[in-house]
Coordinates of C-alpha atoms and ligand atoms in Angstrom, one line a residue:
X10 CA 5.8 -12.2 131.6
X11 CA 4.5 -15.5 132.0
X12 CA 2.3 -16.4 129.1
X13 CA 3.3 -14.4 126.4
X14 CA 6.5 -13.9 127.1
X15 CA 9.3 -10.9 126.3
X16 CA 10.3 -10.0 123.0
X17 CA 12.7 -8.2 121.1
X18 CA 9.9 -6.2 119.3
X19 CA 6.5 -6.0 119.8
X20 CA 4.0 -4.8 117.3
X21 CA 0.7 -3.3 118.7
X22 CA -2.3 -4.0 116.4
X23 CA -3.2 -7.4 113.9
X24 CA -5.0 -5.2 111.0
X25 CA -3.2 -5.2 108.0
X26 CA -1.0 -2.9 108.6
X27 CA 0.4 -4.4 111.7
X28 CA 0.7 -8.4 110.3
X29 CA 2.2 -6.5 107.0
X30 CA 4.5 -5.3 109.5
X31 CA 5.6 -8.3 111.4
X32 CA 5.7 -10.4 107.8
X33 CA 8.5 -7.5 106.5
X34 CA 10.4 -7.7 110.1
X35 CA 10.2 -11.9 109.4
X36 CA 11.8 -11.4 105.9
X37 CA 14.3 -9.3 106.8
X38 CA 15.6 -11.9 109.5
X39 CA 13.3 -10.3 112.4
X40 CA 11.9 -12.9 114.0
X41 CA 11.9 -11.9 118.1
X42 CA 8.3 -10.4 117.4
X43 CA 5.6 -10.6 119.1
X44 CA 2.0 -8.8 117.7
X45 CA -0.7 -8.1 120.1
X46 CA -4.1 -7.3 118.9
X47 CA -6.8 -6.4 121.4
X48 CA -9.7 -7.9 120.0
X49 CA -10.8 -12.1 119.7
X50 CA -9.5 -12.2 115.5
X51 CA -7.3 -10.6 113.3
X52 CA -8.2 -8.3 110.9
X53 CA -11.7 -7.3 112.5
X54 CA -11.4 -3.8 112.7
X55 CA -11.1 -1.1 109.3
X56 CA -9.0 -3.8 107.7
X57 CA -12.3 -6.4 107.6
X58 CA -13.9 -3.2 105.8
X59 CA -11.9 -2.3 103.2
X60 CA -12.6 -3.2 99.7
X61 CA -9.3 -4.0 98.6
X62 CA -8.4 -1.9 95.7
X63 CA -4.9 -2.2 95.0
X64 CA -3.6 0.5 92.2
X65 CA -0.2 2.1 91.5
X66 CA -1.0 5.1 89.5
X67 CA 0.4 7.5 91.9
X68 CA 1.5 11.4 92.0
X69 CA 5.4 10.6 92.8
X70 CA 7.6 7.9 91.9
X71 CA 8.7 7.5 95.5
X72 CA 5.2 6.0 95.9
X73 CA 4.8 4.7 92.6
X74 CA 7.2 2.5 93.9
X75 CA 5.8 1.2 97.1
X76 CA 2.4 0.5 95.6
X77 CA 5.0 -2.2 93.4
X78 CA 6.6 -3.3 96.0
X79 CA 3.2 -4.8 97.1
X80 CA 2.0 -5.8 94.4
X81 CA 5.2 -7.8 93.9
X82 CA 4.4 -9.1 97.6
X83 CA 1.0 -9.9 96.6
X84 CA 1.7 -11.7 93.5
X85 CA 4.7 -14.4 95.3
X86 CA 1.8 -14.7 98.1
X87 CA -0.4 -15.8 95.4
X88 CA 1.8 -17.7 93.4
X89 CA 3.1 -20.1 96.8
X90 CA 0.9 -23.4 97.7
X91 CA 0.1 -21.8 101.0
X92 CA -3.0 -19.2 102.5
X93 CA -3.6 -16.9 100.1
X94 CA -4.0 -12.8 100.0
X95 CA -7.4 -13.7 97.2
X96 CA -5.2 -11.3 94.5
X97 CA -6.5 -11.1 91.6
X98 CA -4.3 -8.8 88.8
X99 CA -7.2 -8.2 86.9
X100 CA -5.7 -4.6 85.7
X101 CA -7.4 -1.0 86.2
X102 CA -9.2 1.7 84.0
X103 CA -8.9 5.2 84.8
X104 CA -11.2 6.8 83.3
X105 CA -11.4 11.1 82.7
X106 CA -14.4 12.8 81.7
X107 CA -12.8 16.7 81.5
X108 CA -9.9 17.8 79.7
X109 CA -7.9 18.9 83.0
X110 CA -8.4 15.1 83.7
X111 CA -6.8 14.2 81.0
X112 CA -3.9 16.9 81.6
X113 CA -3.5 14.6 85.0
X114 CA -3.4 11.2 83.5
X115 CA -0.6 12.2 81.3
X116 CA 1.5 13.3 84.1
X117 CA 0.4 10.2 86.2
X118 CA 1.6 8.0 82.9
X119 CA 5.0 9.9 83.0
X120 CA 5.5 9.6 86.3
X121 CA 4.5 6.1 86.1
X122 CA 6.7 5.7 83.3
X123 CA 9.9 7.0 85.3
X124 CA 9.4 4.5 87.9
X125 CA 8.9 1.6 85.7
X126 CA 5.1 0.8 86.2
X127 CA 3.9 0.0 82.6
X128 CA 0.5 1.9 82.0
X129 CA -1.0 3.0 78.4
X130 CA -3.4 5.1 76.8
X131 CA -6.7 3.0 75.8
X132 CA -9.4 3.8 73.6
X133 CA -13.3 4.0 74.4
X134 CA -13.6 0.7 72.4
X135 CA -11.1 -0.7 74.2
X136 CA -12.5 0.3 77.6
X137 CA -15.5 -1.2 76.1
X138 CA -14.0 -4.4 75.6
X139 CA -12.8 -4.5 79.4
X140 CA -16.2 -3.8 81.0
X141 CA -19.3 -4.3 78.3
X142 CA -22.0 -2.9 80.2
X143 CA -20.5 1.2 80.6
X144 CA -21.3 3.2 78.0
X145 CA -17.7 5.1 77.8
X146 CA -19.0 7.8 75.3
X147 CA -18.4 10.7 77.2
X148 CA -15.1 9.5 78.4
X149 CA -12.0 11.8 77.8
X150 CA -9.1 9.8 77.9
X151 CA -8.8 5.9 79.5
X152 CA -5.7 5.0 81.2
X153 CA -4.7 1.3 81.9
X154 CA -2.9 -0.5 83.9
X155 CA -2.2 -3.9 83.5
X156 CA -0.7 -5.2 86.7
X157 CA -3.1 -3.1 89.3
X158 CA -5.7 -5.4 90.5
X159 CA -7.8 -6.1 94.1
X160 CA -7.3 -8.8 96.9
X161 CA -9.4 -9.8 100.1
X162 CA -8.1 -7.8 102.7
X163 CA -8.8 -10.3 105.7
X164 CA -6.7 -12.8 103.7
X165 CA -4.4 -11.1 103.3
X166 CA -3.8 -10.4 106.6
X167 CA -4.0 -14.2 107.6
X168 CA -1.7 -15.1 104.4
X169 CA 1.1 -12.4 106.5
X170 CA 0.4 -14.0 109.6
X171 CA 0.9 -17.2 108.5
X172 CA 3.8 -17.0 106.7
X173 CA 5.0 -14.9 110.0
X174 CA 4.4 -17.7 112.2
X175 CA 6.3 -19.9 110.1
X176 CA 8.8 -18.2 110.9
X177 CA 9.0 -17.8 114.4
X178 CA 7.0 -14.9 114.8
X179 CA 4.0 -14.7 117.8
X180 CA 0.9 -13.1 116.9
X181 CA -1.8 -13.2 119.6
X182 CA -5.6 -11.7 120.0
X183 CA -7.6 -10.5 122.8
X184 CA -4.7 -8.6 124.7
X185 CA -4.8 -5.0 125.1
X186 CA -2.2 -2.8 125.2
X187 CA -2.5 -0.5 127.9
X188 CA 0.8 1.7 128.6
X189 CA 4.3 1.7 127.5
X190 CA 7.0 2.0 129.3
X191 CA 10.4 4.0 128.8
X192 CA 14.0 4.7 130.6
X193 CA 16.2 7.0 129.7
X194 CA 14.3 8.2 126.4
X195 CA 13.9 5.0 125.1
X196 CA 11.2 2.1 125.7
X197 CA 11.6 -0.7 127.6
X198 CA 8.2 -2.4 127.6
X199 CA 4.3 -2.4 127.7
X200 CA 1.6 -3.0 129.9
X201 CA -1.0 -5.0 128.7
X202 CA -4.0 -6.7 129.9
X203 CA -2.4 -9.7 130.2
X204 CA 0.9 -8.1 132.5
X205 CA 4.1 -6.5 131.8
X206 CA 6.5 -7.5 128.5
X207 CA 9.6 -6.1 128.4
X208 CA 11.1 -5.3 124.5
X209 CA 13.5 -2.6 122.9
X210 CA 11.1 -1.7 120.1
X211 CA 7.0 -1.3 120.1
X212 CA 5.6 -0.4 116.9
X213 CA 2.2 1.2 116.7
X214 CA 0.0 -0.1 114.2
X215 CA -3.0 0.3 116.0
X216 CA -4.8 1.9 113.0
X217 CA -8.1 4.2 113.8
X218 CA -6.5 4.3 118.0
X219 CA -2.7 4.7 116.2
X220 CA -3.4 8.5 117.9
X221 CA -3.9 6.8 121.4
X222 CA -0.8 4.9 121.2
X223 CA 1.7 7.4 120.3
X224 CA -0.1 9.6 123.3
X225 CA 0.3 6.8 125.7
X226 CA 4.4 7.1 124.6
X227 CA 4.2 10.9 125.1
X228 CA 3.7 11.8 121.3
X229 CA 1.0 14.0 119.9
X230 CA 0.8 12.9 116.1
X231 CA -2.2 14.9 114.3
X232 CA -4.0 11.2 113.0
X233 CA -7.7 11.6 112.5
X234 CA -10.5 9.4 111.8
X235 CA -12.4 10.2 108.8
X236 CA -15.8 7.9 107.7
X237 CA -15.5 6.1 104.5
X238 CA -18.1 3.5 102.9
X239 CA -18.9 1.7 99.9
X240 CA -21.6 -0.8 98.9
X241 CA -22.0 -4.1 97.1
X242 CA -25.0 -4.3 94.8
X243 CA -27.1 -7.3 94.4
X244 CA -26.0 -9.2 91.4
X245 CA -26.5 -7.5 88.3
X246 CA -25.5 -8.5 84.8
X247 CA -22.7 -8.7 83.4
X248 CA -20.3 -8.2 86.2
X249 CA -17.5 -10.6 86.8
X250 CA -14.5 -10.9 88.7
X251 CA -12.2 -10.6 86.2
X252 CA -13.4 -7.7 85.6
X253 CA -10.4 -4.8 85.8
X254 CA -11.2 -2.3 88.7
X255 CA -12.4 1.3 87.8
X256 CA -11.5 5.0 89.0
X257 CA -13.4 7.8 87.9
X258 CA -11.6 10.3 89.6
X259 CA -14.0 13.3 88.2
X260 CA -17.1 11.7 89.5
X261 CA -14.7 11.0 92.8
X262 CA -15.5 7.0 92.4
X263 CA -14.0 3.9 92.4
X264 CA -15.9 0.4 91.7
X265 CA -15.1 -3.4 90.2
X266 CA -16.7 -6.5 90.7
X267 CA -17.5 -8.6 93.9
X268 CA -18.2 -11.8 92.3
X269 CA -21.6 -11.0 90.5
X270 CA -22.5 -8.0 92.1
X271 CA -21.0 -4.0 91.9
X272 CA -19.3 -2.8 94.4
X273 CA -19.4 1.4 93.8
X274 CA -17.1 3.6 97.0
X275 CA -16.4 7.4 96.5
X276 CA -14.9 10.0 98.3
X277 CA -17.6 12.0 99.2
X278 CA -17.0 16.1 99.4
X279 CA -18.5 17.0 102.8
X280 CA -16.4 14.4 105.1
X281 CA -17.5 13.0 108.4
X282 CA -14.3 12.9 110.9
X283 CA -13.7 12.4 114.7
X284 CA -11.3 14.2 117.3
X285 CA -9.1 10.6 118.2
X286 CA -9.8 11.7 121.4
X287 CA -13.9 11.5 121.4
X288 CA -13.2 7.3 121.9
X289 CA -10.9 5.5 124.2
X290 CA -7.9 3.4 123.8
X291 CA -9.3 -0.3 124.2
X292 CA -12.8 0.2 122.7
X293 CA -13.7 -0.1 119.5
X294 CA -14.3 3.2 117.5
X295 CA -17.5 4.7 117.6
X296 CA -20.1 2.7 115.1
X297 CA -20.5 4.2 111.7
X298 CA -24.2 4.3 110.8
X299 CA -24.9 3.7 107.4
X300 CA -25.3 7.0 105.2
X301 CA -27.9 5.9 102.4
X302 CA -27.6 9.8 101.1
X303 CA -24.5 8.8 100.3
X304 CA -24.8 5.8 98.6
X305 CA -27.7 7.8 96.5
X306 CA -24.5 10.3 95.8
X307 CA -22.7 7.1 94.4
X308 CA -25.0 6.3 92.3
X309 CA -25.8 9.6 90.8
X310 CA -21.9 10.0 90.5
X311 CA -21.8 6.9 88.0
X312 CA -25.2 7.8 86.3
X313 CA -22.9 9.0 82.8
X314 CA -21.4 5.5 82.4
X315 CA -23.8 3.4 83.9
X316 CA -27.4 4.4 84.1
X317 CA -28.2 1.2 85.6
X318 CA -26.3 1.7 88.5
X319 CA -30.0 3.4 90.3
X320 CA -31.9 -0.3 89.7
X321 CA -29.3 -2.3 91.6
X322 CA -30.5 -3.2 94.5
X323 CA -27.4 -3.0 98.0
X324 CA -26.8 -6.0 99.7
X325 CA -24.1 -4.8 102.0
X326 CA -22.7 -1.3 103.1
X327 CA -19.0 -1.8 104.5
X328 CA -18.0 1.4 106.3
X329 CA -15.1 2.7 108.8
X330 CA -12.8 5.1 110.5
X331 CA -9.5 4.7 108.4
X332 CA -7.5 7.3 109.4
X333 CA -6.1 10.7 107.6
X334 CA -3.3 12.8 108.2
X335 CA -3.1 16.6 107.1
X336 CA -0.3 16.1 104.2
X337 CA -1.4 12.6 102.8
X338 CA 1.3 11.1 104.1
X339 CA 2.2 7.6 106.0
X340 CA 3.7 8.1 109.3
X341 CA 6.4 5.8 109.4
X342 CA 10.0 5.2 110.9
X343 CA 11.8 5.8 114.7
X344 CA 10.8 9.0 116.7
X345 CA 13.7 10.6 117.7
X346 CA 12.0 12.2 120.8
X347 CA 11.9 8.3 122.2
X348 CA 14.0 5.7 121.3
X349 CA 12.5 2.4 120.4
X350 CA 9.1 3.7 119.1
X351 CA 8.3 3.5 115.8
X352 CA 5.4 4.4 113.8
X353 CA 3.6 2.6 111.0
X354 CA 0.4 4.6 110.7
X355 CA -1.7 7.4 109.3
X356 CA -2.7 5.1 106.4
X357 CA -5.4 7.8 104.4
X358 CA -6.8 5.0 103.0
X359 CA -4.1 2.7 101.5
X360 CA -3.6 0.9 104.5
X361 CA -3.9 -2.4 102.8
X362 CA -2.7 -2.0 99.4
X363 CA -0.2 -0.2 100.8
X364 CA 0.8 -2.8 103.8
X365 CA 3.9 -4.6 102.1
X366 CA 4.9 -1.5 101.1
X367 CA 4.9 0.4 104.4
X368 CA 6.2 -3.1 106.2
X369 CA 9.3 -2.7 103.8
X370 CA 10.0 1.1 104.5
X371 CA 9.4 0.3 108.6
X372 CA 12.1 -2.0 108.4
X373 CA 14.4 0.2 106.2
X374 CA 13.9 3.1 108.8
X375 CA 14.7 0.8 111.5
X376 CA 18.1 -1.3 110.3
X377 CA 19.1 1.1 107.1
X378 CA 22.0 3.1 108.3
X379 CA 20.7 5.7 106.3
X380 CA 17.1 5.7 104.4
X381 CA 15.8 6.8 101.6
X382 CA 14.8 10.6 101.9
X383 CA 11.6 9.3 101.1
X384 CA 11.3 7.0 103.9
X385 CA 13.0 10.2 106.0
X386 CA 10.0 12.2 104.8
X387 CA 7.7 10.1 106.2
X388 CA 9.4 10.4 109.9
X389 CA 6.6 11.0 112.6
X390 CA 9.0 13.4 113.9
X391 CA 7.8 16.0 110.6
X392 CA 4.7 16.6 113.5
X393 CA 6.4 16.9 116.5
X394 CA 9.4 19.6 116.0
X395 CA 6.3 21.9 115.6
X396 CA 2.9 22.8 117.3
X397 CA 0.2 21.7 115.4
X398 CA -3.5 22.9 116.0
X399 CA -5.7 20.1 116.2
X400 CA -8.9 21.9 114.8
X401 CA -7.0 23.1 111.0
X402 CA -5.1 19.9 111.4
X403 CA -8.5 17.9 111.3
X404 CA -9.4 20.5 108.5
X405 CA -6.7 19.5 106.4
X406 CA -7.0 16.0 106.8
X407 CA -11.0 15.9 106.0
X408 CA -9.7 17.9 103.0
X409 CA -7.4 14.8 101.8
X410 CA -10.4 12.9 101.9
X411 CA -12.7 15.3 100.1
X412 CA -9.8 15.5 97.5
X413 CA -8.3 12.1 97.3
X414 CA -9.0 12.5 93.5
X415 CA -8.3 15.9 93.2
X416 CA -6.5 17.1 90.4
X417 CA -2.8 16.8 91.4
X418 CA -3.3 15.0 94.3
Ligands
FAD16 C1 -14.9 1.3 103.7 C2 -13.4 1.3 103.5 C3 -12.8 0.9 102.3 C4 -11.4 0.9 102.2 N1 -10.9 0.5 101.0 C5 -9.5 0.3 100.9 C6 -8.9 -0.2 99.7 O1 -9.6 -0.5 98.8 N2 -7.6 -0.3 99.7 C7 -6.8 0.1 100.7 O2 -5.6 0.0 100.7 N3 -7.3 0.6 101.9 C8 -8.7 0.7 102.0 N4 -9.2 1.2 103.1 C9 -8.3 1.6 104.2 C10 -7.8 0.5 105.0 O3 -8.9 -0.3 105.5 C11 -7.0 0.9 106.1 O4 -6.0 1.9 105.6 C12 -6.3 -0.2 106.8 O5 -7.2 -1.3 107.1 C13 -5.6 0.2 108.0 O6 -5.0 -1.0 108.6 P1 -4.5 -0.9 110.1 O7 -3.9 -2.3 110.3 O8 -3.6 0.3 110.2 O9 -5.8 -0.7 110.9 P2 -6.9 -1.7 111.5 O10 -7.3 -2.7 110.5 O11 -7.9 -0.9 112.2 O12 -6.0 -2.5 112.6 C14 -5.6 -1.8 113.8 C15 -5.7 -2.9 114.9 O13 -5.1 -2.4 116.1 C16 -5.8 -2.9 117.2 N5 -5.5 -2.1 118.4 C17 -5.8 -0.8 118.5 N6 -5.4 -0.4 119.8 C18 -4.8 -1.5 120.3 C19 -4.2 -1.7 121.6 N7 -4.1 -0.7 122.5 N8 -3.8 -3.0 121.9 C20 -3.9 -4.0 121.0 N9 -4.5 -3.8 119.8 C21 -4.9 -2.6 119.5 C22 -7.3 -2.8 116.7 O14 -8.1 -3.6 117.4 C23 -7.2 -3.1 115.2 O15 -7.5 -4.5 115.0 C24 -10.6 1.2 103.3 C25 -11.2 1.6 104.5 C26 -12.6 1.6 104.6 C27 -13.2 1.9 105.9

């Protein structure tokens, strides 16, 4: 191809997933890489929504142990004279209000423990200390984690890109990826708007049209949108951004601060998904409208710790499509029903806290001779040795959603 040229790999999608990507392929000595993102900027689709949480308290070590992986990414980014991811280590408070909770965090500590993340047991007055304004009286047990903390997502993404660029790497907007092309079981190139480039490798990180991609390659992966939002309040006192962020997993809620004003998200229990196939590849996904029911559900969720919460006035609503899979589960690593495609998708929601993460394991499942069984787990293949029905699938992965702070989630 003329303008853009061929390259060894090429990465479909510029959210943060898909510079995470490239910046892992870059460290690793990967350079032949060439990202195409369909719209005019990076980062301008679910990415530019997300509110940036980054916490490693996690069910299994396995992914204890990604979420530190990024963090340790995010930390060096932070630490080097160049564009920054905005990462701020401000800590995190998990707070429990019910004694089954408190069952929970005690496994999460050990399994924390086990994979070296350091966490402990905080009292009320402690928790107090941390974030003045709640009223942690009816809190059960408070788990902290020191080195858990939130960034700005569209940094981030430009902080990856950078430092991929540095390198050699090509990341380019406003080109469309329309087909890909195979011999012989294994791919050879893709169409895009802008003509033909040949490569031996296309990963799809397409995000919320990751579906359309793998379909367009002749794979059915079960990856459905589901709506999320959250809100940032007007400024209200007290709130800082030091402050450490906040799960309150029984009142299904996460918040911290955005500069002077709260910013309150939730997983609400009746979920809102799409069928991948109701939009097209090449548009955007359909427009979320804002739910103000469920920002009223926020708000009543947060009520026992901060009464307040129904006087603060919303700026801003950030809402999108991220997408969800029916076991929770990233979809990452080589299909072996087509050589040269690999998968770095099916985020459910830690898409960017998870990015340096999942860039790491993408390259391990690519150059490792043999992977982790973790990273093996995590094969797109786990969805296509079997039929899947799209209707429970969709069922299942609303019910991650509705459950993302379920009790042994
Ligand atoms: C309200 C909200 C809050 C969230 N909060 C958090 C949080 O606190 N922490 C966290 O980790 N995650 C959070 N998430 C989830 C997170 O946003 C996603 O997991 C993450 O952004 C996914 O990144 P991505 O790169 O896979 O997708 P995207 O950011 O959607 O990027 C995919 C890109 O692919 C491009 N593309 C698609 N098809 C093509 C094609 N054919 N050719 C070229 N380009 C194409 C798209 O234009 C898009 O830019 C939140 C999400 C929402 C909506």
């Amino acid at each position: 191809m003329d303008t853009l040229g061929d390259a060894e790999i090429v990465v479909i999608g510029g959210g943060g997933v898909g510079c995470g990507v490239v910046h892992s392929l870059c460290q690793a000595g990967k350079t032949d890489v060439l990202l195409l993102e369909k719209n005019d900027a990076l980062a301008s689709e679910t990415t530019s929504q997300a509110a940036g949480l980054v916490g490693q308290v996690r069910a299994s070590i396995d992914r204890v142990k990604l979420a530190m992986w990024s963090v340790k990414t995010f930390s060096k980014m932070e630490a080097e004279p160049e564009t920054k991811p905005g990462w701020r280590q401000v800590g995190s408070l998990r707070v429990a209000l019910t004694d089954e909770r408190v069952v929970e965090f005690e496994q999460l500590k050990i399994t924390a423990d086990r994979a070296g993340l350091e966490t402990a047991f905080i009292s009320n007055d402690e928790a107090r200390g941390k974030w003045p304004m709640f009223d942690f009286s009816p809190a059960k047990s408070v788990l902290w984690c020191p080195s858990d903390g939130y960034l700005q997502p569209n940094d981030l993404a430009m902080a990856y890109a950078h430092r991929a660029r540095k390198k050699g790497a090509r990341l380019t907007t406003g080109v469309t990826v329309e087909g890909i092309r195979t011999e012989h079981g294994r791919v050879t190139g893709v169409d895009t708007s802008q003509g033909v480039i040949a490569c031996d490798t296309v990963i799809n990180a397409a995000g919320t049209h990751a579906w359309h991609v793998a379909k367009m390659a002749g794979l059915d992966l079960p990856i459905f949108p589901v709506r999320h939002e959250y809100f940032v309040s007007v400024d209200a006192d007290g709130m800082q951004p030091e402050l450490p962020v906040m799960r309150v997993p029984d009142a299904s809620l996460y918040l911290r601060a955005e500069i002077n004003g709260l910013l309150l998200g939730g997983w609400e229990p009746e979920s809102l998904s799409l069928m991948p196939g109701d939009f097209q590849i090449g548009q955007t996904p359909p427009r979320v409208e804002e739910d103000w029911d469920v920002m009223g559900w926020f708000i009543e969720q947060i009520a026992p710790l901060y009464g307040k919460a129904a006087d603060l006035g919303v700026r801003t609503i950030f809402k999108g499509w991220p997408t969800f899979v029916p076991d929770g589960k990233f979809i990452i690593g080589e299909s072996r029903k087509l050589n040269g495609f690999v998968m770095a998708g099916g985020c459910n929601a830690h898409g960017v806290s998870g990015s340096a993460g999942i860039g790491r394991h993408v390259v391990e499942s690519m150059f490792e001779p043999s992977p982790s069984d973790y990273v093996r787990s995590l094969s797109p293949d786990r969805f296509l040795d079997t039929e899947w029905d799209a209707a429970e699938s969709q069922a299942k992965a609303k019910r991650i959603y509705e459950t993302y702070y379920g009790l042994g989630q």
